[in-house]
mmCIF file of C-alpha atoms in Angstrom:
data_model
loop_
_atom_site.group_PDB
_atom_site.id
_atom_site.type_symbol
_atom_site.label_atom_id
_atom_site.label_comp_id
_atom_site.label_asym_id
_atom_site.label_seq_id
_atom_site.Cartn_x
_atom_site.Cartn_y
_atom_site.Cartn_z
ATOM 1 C CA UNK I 1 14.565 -28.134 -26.952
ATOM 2 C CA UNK I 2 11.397 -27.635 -24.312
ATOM 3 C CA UNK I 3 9.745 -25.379 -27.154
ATOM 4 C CA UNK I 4 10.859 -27.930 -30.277
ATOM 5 C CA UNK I 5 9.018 -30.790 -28.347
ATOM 6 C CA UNK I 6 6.222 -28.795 -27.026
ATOM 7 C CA UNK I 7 5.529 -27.944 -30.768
ATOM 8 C CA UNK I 8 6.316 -31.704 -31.476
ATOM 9 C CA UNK I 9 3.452 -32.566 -29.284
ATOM 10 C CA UNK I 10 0.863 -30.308 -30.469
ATOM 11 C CA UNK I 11 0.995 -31.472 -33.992
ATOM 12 C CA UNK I 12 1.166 -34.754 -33.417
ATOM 13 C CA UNK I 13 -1.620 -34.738 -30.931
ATOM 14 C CA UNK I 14 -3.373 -32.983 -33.702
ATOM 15 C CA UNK I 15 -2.972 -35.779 -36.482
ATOM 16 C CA UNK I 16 -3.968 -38.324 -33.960
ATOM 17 C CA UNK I 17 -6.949 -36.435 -33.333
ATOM 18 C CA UNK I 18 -6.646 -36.385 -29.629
ATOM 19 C CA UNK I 19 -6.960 -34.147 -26.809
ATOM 20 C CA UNK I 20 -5.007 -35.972 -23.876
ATOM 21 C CA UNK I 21 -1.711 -33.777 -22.985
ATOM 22 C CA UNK I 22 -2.810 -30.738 -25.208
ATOM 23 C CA UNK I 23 -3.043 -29.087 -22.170
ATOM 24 C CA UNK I 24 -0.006 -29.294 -20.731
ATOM 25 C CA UNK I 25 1.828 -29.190 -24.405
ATOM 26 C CA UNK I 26 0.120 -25.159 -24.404
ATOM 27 C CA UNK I 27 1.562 -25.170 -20.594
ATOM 28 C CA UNK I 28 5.193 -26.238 -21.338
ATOM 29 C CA UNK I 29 4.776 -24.490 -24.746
ATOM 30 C CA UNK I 30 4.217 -21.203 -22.833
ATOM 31 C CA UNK I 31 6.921 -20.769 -20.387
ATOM 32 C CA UNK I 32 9.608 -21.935 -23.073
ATOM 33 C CA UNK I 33 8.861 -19.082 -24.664
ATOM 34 C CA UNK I 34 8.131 -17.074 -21.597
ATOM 35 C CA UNK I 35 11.961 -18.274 -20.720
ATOM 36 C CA UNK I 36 13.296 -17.206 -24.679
ATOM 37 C CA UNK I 37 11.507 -13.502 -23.491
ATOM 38 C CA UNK I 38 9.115 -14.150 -26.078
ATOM 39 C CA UNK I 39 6.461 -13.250 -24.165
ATOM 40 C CA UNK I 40 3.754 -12.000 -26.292
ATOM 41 C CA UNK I 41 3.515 -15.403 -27.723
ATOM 42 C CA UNK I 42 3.935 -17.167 -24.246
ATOM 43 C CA UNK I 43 0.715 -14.624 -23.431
ATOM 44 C CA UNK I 44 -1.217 -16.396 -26.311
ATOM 45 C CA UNK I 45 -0.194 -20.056 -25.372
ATOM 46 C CA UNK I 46 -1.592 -19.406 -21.829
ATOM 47 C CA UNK I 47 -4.436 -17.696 -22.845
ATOM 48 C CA UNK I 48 -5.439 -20.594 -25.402
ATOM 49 C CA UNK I 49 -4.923 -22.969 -23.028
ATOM 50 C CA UNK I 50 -7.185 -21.623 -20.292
ATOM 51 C CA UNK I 51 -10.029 -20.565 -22.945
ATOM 52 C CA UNK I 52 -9.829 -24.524 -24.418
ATOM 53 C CA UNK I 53 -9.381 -26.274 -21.070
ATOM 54 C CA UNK I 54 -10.809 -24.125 -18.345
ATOM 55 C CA UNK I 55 -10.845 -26.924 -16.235
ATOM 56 C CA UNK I 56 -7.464 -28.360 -16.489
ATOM 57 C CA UNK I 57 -5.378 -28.951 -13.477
ATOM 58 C CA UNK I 58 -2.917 -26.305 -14.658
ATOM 59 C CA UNK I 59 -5.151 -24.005 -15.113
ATOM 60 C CA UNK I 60 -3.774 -21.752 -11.580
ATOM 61 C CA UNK I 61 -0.387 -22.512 -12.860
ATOM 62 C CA UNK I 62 -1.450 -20.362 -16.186
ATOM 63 C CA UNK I 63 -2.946 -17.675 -14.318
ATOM 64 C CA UNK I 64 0.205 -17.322 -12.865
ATOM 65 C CA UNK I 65 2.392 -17.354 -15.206
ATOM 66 C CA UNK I 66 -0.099 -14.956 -17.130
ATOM 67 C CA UNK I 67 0.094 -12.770 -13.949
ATOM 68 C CA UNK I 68 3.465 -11.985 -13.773
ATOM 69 C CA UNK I 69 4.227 -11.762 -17.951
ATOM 70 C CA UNK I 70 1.580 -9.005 -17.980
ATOM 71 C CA UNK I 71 3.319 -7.400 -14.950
ATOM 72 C CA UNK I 72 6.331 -7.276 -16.895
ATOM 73 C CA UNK I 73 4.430 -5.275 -20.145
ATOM 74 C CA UNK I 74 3.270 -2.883 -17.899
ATOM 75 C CA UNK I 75 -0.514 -4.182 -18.315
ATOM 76 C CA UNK I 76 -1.371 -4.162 -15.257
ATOM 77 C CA UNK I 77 -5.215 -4.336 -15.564
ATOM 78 C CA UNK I 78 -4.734 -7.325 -16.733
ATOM 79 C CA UNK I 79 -2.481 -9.079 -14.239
ATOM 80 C CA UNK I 80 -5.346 -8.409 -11.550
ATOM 81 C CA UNK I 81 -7.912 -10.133 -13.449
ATOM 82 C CA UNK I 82 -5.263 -12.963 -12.699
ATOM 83 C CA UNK I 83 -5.181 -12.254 -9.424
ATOM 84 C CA UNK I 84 -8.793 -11.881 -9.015
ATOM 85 C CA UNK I 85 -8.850 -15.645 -10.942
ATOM 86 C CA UNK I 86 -6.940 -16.904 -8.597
ATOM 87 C CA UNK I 87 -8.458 -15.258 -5.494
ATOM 88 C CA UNK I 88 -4.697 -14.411 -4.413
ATOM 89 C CA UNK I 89 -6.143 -11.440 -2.075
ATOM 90 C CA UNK I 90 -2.686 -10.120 -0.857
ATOM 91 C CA UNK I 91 -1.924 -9.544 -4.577
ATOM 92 C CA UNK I 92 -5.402 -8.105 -5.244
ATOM 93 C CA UNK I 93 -4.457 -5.680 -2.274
ATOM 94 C CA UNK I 94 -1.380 -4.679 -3.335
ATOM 95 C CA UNK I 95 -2.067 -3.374 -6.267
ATOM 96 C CA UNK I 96 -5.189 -1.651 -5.800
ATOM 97 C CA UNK I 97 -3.658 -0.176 -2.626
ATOM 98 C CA UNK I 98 -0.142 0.395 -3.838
ATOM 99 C CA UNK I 99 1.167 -0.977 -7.800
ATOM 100 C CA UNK I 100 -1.614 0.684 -9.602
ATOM 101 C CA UNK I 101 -1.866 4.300 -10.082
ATOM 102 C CA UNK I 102 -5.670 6.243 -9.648
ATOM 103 C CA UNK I 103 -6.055 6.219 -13.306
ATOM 104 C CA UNK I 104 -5.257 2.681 -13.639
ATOM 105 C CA UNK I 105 -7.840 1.779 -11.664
ATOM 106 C CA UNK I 106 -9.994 4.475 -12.595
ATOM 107 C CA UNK I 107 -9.701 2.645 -16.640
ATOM 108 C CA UNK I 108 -9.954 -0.640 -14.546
ATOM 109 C CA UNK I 109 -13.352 0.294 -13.185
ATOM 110 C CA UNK I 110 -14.939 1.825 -16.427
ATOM 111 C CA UNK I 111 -13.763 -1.428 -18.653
ATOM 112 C CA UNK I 112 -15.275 -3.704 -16.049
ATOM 113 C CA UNK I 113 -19.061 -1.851 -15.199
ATOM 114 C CA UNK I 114 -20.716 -5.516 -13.957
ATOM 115 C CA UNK I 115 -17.535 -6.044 -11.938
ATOM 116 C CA UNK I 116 -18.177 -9.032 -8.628
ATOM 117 C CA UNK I 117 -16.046 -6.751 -6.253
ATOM 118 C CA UNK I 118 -16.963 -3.187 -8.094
ATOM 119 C CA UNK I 119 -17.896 -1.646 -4.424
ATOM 120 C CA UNK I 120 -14.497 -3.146 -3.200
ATOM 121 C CA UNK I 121 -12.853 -1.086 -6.403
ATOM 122 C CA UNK I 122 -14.716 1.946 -6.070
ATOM 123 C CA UNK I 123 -13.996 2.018 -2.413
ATOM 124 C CA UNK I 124 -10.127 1.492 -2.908
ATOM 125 C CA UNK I 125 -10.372 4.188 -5.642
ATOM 126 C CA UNK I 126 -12.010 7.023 -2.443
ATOM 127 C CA UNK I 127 -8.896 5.576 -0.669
ATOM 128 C CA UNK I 128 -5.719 6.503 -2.868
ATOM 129 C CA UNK I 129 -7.461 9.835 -3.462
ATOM 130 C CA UNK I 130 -7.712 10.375 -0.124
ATOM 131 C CA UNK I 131 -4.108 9.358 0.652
ATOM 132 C CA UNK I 132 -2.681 11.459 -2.428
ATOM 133 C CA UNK I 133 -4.787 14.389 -0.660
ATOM 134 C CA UNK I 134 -7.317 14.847 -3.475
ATOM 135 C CA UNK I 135 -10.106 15.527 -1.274
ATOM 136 C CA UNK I 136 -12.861 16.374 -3.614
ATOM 137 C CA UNK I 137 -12.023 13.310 -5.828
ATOM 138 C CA UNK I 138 -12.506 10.913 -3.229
ATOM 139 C CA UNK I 139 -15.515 12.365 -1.865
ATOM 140 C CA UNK I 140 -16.489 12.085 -5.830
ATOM 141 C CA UNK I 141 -15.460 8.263 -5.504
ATOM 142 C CA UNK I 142 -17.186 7.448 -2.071
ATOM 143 C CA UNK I 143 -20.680 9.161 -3.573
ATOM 144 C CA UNK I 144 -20.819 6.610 -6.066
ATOM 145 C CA UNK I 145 -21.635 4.155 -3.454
ATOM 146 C CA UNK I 146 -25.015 4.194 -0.972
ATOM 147 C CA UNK I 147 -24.476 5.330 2.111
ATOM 148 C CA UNK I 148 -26.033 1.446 2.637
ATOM 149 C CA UNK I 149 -23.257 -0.014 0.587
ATOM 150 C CA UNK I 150 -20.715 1.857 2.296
ATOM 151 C CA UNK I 151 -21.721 1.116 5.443
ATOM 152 C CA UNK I 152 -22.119 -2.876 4.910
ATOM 153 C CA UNK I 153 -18.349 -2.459 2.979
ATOM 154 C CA UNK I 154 -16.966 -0.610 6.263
ATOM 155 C CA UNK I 155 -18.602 -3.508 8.362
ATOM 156 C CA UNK I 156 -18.509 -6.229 6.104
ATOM 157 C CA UNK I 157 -17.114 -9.372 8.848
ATOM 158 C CA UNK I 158 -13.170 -10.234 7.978
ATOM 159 C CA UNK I 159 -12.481 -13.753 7.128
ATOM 160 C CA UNK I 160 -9.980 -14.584 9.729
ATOM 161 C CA UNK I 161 -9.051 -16.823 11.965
ATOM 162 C CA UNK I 162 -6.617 -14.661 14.350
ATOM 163 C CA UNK I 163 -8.853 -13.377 17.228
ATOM 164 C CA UNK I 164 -7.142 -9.910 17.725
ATOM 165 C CA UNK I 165 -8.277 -9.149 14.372
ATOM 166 C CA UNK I 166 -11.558 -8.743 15.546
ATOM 167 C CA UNK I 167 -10.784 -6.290 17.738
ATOM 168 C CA UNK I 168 -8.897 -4.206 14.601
ATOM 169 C CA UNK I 169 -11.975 -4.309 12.790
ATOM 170 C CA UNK I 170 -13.776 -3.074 15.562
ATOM 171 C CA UNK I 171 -11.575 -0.002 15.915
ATOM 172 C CA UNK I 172 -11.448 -0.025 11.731
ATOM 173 C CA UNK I 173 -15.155 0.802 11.657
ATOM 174 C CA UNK I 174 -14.820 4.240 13.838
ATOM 175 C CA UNK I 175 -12.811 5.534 10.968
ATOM 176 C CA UNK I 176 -15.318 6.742 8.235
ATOM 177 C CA UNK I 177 -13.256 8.162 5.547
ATOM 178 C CA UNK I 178 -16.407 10.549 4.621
ATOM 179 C CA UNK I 179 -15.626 11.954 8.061
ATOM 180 C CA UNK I 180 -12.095 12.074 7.295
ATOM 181 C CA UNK I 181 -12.390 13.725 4.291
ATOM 182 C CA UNK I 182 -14.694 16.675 6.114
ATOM 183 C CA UNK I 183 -11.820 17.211 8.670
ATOM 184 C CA UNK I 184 -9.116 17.323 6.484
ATOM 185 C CA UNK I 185 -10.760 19.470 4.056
ATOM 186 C CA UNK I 186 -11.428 22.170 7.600
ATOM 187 C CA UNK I 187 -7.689 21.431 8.532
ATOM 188 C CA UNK I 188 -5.829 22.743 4.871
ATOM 189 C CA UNK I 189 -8.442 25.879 4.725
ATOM 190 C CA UNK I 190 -7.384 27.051 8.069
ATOM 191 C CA UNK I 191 -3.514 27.193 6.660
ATOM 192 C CA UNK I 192 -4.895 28.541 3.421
ATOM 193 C CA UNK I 193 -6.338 31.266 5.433
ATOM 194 C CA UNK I 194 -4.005 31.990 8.118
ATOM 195 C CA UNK I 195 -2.405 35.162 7.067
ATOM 196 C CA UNK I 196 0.912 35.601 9.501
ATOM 197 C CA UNK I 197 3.634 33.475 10.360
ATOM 198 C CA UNK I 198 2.322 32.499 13.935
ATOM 199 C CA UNK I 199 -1.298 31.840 12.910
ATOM 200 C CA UNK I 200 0.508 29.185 9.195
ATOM 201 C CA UNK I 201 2.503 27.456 12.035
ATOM 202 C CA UNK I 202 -0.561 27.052 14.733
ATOM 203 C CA UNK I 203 -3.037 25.792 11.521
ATOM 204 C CA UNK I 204 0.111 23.018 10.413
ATOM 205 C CA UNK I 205 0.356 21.899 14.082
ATOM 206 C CA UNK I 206 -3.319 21.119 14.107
ATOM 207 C CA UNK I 207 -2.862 19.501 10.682
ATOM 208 C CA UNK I 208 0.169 17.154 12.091
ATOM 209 C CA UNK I 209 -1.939 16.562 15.271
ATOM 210 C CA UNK I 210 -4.692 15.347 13.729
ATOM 211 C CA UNK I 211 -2.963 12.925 12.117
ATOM 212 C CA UNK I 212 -0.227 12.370 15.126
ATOM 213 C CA UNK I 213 -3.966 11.481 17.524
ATOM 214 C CA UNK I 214 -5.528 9.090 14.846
ATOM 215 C CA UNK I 215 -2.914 7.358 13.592
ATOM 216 C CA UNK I 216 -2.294 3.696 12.256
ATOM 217 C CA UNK I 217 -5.890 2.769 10.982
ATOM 218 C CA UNK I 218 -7.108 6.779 9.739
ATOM 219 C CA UNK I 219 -5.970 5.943 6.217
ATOM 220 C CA UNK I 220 -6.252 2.234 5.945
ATOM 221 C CA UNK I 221 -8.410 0.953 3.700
ATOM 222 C CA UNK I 222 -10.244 -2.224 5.577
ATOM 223 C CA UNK I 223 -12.224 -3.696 3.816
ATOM 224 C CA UNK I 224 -9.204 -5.024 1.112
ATOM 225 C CA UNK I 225 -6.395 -5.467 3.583
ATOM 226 C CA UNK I 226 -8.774 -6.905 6.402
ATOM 227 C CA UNK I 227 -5.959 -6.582 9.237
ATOM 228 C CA UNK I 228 -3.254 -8.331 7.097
ATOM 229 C CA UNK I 229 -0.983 -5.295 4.977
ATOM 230 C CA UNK I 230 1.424 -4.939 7.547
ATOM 231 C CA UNK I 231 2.233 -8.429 7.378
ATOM 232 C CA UNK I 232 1.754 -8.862 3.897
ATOM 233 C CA UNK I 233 4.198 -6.444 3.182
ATOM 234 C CA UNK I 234 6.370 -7.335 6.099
ATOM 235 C CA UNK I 235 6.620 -11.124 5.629
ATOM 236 C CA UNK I 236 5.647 -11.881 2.068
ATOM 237 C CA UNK I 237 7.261 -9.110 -0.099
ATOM 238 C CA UNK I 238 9.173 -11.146 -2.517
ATOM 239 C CA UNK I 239 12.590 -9.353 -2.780
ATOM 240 C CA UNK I 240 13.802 -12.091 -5.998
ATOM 241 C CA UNK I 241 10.709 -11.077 -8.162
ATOM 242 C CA UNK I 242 10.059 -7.820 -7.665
ATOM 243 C CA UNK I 243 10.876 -5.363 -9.694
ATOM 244 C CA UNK I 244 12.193 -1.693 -9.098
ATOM 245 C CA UNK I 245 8.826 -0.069 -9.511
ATOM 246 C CA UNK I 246 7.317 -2.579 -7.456
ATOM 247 C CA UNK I 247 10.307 -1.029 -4.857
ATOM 248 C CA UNK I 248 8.833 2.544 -6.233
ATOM 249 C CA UNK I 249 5.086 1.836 -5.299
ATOM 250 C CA UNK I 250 5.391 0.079 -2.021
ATOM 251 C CA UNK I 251 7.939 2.829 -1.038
ATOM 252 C CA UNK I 252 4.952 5.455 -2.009
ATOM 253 C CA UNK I 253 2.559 3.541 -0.550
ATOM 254 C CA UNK I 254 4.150 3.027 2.964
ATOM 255 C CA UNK I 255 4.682 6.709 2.942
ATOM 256 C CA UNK I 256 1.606 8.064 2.385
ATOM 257 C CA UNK I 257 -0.131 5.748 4.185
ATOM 258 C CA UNK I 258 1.661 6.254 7.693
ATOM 259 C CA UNK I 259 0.037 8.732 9.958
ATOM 260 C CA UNK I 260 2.993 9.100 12.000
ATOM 261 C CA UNK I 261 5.451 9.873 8.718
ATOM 262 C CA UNK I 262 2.652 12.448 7.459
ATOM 263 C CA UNK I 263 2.849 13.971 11.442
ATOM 264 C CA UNK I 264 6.440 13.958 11.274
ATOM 265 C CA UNK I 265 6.968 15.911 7.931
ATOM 266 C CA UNK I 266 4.635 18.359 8.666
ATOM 267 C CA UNK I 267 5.955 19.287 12.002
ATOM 268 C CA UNK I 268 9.407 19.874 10.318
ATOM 269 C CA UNK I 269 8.153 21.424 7.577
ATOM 270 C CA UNK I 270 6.904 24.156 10.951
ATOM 271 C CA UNK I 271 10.549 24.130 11.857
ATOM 272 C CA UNK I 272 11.832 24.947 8.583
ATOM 273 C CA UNK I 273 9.928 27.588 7.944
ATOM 274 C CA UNK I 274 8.458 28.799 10.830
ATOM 275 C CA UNK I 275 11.149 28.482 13.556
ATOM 276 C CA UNK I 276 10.313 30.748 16.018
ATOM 277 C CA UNK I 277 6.535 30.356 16.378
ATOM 278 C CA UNK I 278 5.171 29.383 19.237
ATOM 279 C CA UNK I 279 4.661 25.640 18.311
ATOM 280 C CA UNK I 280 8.319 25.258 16.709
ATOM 281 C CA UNK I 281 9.928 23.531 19.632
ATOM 282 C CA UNK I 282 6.750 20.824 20.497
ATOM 283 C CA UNK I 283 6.738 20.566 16.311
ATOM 284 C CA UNK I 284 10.388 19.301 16.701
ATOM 285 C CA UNK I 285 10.079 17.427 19.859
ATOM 286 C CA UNK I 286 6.901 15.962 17.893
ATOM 287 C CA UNK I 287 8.797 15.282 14.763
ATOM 288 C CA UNK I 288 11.403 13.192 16.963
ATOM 289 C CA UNK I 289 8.787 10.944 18.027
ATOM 290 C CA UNK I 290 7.264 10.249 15.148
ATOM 291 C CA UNK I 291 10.854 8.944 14.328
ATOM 292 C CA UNK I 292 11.168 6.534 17.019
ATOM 293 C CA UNK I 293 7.842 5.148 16.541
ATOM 294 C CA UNK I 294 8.663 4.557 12.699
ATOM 295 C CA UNK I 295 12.096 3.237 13.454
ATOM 296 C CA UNK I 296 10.539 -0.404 14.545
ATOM 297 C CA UNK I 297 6.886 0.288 13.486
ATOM 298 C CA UNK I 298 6.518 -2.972 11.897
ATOM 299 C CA UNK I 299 8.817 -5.056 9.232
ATOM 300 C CA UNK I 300 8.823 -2.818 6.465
ATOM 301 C CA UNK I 301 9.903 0.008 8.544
ATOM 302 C CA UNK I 302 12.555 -1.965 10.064
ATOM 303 C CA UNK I 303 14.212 -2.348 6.627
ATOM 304 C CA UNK I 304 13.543 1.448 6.052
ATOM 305 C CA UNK I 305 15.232 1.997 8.941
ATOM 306 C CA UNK I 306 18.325 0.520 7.431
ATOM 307 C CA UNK I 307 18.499 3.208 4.609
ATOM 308 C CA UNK I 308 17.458 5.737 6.404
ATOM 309 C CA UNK I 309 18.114 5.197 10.331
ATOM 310 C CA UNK I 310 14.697 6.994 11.861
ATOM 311 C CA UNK I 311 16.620 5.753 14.982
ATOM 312 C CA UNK I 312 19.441 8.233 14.617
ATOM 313 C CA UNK I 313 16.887 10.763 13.399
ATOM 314 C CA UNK I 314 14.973 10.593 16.229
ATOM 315 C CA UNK I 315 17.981 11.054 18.454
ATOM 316 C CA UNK I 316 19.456 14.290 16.560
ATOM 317 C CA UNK I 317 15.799 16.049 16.693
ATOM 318 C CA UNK I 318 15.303 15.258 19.962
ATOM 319 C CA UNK I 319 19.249 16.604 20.952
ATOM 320 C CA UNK I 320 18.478 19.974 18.107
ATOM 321 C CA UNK I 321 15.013 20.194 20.111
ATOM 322 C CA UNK I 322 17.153 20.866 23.379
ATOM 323 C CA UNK I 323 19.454 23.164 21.985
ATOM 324 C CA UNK I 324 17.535 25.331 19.870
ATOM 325 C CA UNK I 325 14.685 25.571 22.649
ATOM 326 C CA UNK I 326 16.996 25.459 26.166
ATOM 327 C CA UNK I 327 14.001 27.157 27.750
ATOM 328 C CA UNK I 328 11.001 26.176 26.445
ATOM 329 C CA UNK I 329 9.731 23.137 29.044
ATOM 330 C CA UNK I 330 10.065 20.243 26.912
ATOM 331 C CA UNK I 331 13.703 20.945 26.675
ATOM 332 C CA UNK I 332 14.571 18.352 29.903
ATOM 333 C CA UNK I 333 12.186 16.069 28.368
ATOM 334 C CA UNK I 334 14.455 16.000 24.852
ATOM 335 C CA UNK I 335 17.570 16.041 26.746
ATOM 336 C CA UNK I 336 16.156 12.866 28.927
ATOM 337 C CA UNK I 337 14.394 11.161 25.616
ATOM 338 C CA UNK I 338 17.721 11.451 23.506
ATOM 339 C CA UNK I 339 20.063 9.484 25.678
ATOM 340 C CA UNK I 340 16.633 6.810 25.810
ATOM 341 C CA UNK I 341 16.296 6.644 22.123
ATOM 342 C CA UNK I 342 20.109 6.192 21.780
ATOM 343 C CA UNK I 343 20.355 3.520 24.333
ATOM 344 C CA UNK I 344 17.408 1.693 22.572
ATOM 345 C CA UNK I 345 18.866 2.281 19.619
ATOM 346 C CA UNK I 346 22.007 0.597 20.324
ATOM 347 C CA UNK I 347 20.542 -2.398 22.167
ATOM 348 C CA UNK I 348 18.131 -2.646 19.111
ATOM 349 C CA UNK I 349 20.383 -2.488 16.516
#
């Protein structure tokens, strides 16, 4: 009925001649057959209406709507222009941080050359490659900015009003992912060239080190999040609308991006294959905390937690830590730590 009177409306507005309503006609028009999963055509109505009434009241509404149909095709270059429309930055974030693959945005960037934000895409682009540990392509990415531009993007002020974001910033800005890219590239040739057992497992703890002493903002890409992704994620994920590879890509995303979860996997990758090296036993006792810290890290590890239980984990490292390794000197300190974890645990949860 919606789409038999929408069409009602637009011809008779368009014997009478008149423009009043054609507007919202298009609107109603468009999510009747965005409803009847016609959505090709409910792409069109939108799209009319915004390119005939760019200044109509509904004319977020249609961004919207446009937003989320093109999500569903899989167009996804598309849906951020929305977003970008709309200046809905949590959505811009999201998917240049997380929903959109490299070569998404790498066909984004080269179909929009005179882009407003192009640094802002270029720079996010140095960031996923840096994350997916393609060093050389995100050194690639980073060179097509100055070092002028990248400094002013590194430094660029947040707009916020929460005061102890100012102080994240602050720490944000000793992180130059230039720098990061330089030590990382150091830290895989010295397991590429270790040549015995002892020497793979010493080069991996550095690696998991490294990451284990930076932490929470090494891989974070400022500039787009400014302070906000763990509570974007967190508080505004929308569980009703999205869909499983939205589930797929923020799962990715969170996984990559955590310093501690890259610590923690290689220090058990050392135990798995390198048990008794020297740095076997503080790999595991390593590996344990990296567990606890990611069992109530912030609110999308909580729910992790939940399918996975990083709380238990931590608890049955910290317990194998003692028993494989009764005599190496951390051994009272796991003993001690896994009755703590499991008390917190069990008060926690």
């Amino acid at each position: 009925k919606s789409l038999r009177w929408a069409n009602h409306a637009l011809t008779s507005l368009n014997r009478r001649n008149r423009s009043a309503g054609r507007d919202l006609a298009y609107f109603l028009r468009g999510l009747a057959k965005s409803q009847l999963k016609r959505r090709r055509e409910a792409i069109a109505d939108f799209e009319t209406l915004l390119r005939r009434y760019p200044r109509t009241y509904l004319a977020p509404a249609a961004h919207e709507q446009l937003a989320m149909l093109y999500e569903d095709r899989g167009q996804l270059g598309k849906a951020l222009d929305q977003y970008f429309a709309l200046n809905y930055h949590a959505d811009v974030a999201y998917f240049l941080d997380a929903r959109m693959s490299t070569a998404d945005t790498s066909r984004y960037l080269a179909s929009h050359p005179r882009h407003p934000r192009r640094r802002l895409l270029i720079y996010s682009l140095g960031m996923r490659y840096l994350r997916a540990d393609k060093l050389d392509r995100a050194e690639r990415s980073f060179d097509r900015l100055s070092p002028q531009a990248l400094q002013r993007l590194r430094t660029e002020k947040w707009k916020t009003e929460w005061p102890i974001l100012e102080d994240v910033q602050r720490l944000s800005i000793e992180y130059d992912p230039l720098k990061t890219i330089h030590d990382l590239r150091r830290l895989k040739a010295a397991v590429t060239a270790a040549h015995t057992s002892e020497a793979k497992a010493q080069a991996l703890y550095s690696q998991a080190t490294y990451y284990y002493a930076r932490r929470n903002l090494l891989l974070y890409n400022a500039p787009l999040w400014q302070g906000v992704r763990a509570h974007n994620f967190g508080f505004f994920w929308g569980t009703g609308h999205a869909s499983r590879q939205d589930d797929i890509a923020a799962h990715k995303h969170q996984y990559e991006h955590e310093c501690l979860n890259r610590a923690r996997e290689i220090c058990l990758k050392i135990v798995r294959r390198y048990p008794r090296s020297s740095v076997a036993p503080k790999a595991l006792y390593r590996a344990a905390c990296c567990s606890r810290r990611l069992a109530d890290f912030n609110g999308w590890w909580r729910d992790e937690n939940s399918r996975h239980s990083f709380w238990k984990e931590s608890v049955r490292l910290m317990n194998e830590m003692a028993r494989r390794y009764p005599h190496d000197r951390l051994a009272p300190k796991a003993r001690k730590y896994a009755a703590v974890f499991e008390k917190e645990r069990r008060q926690r949860w």
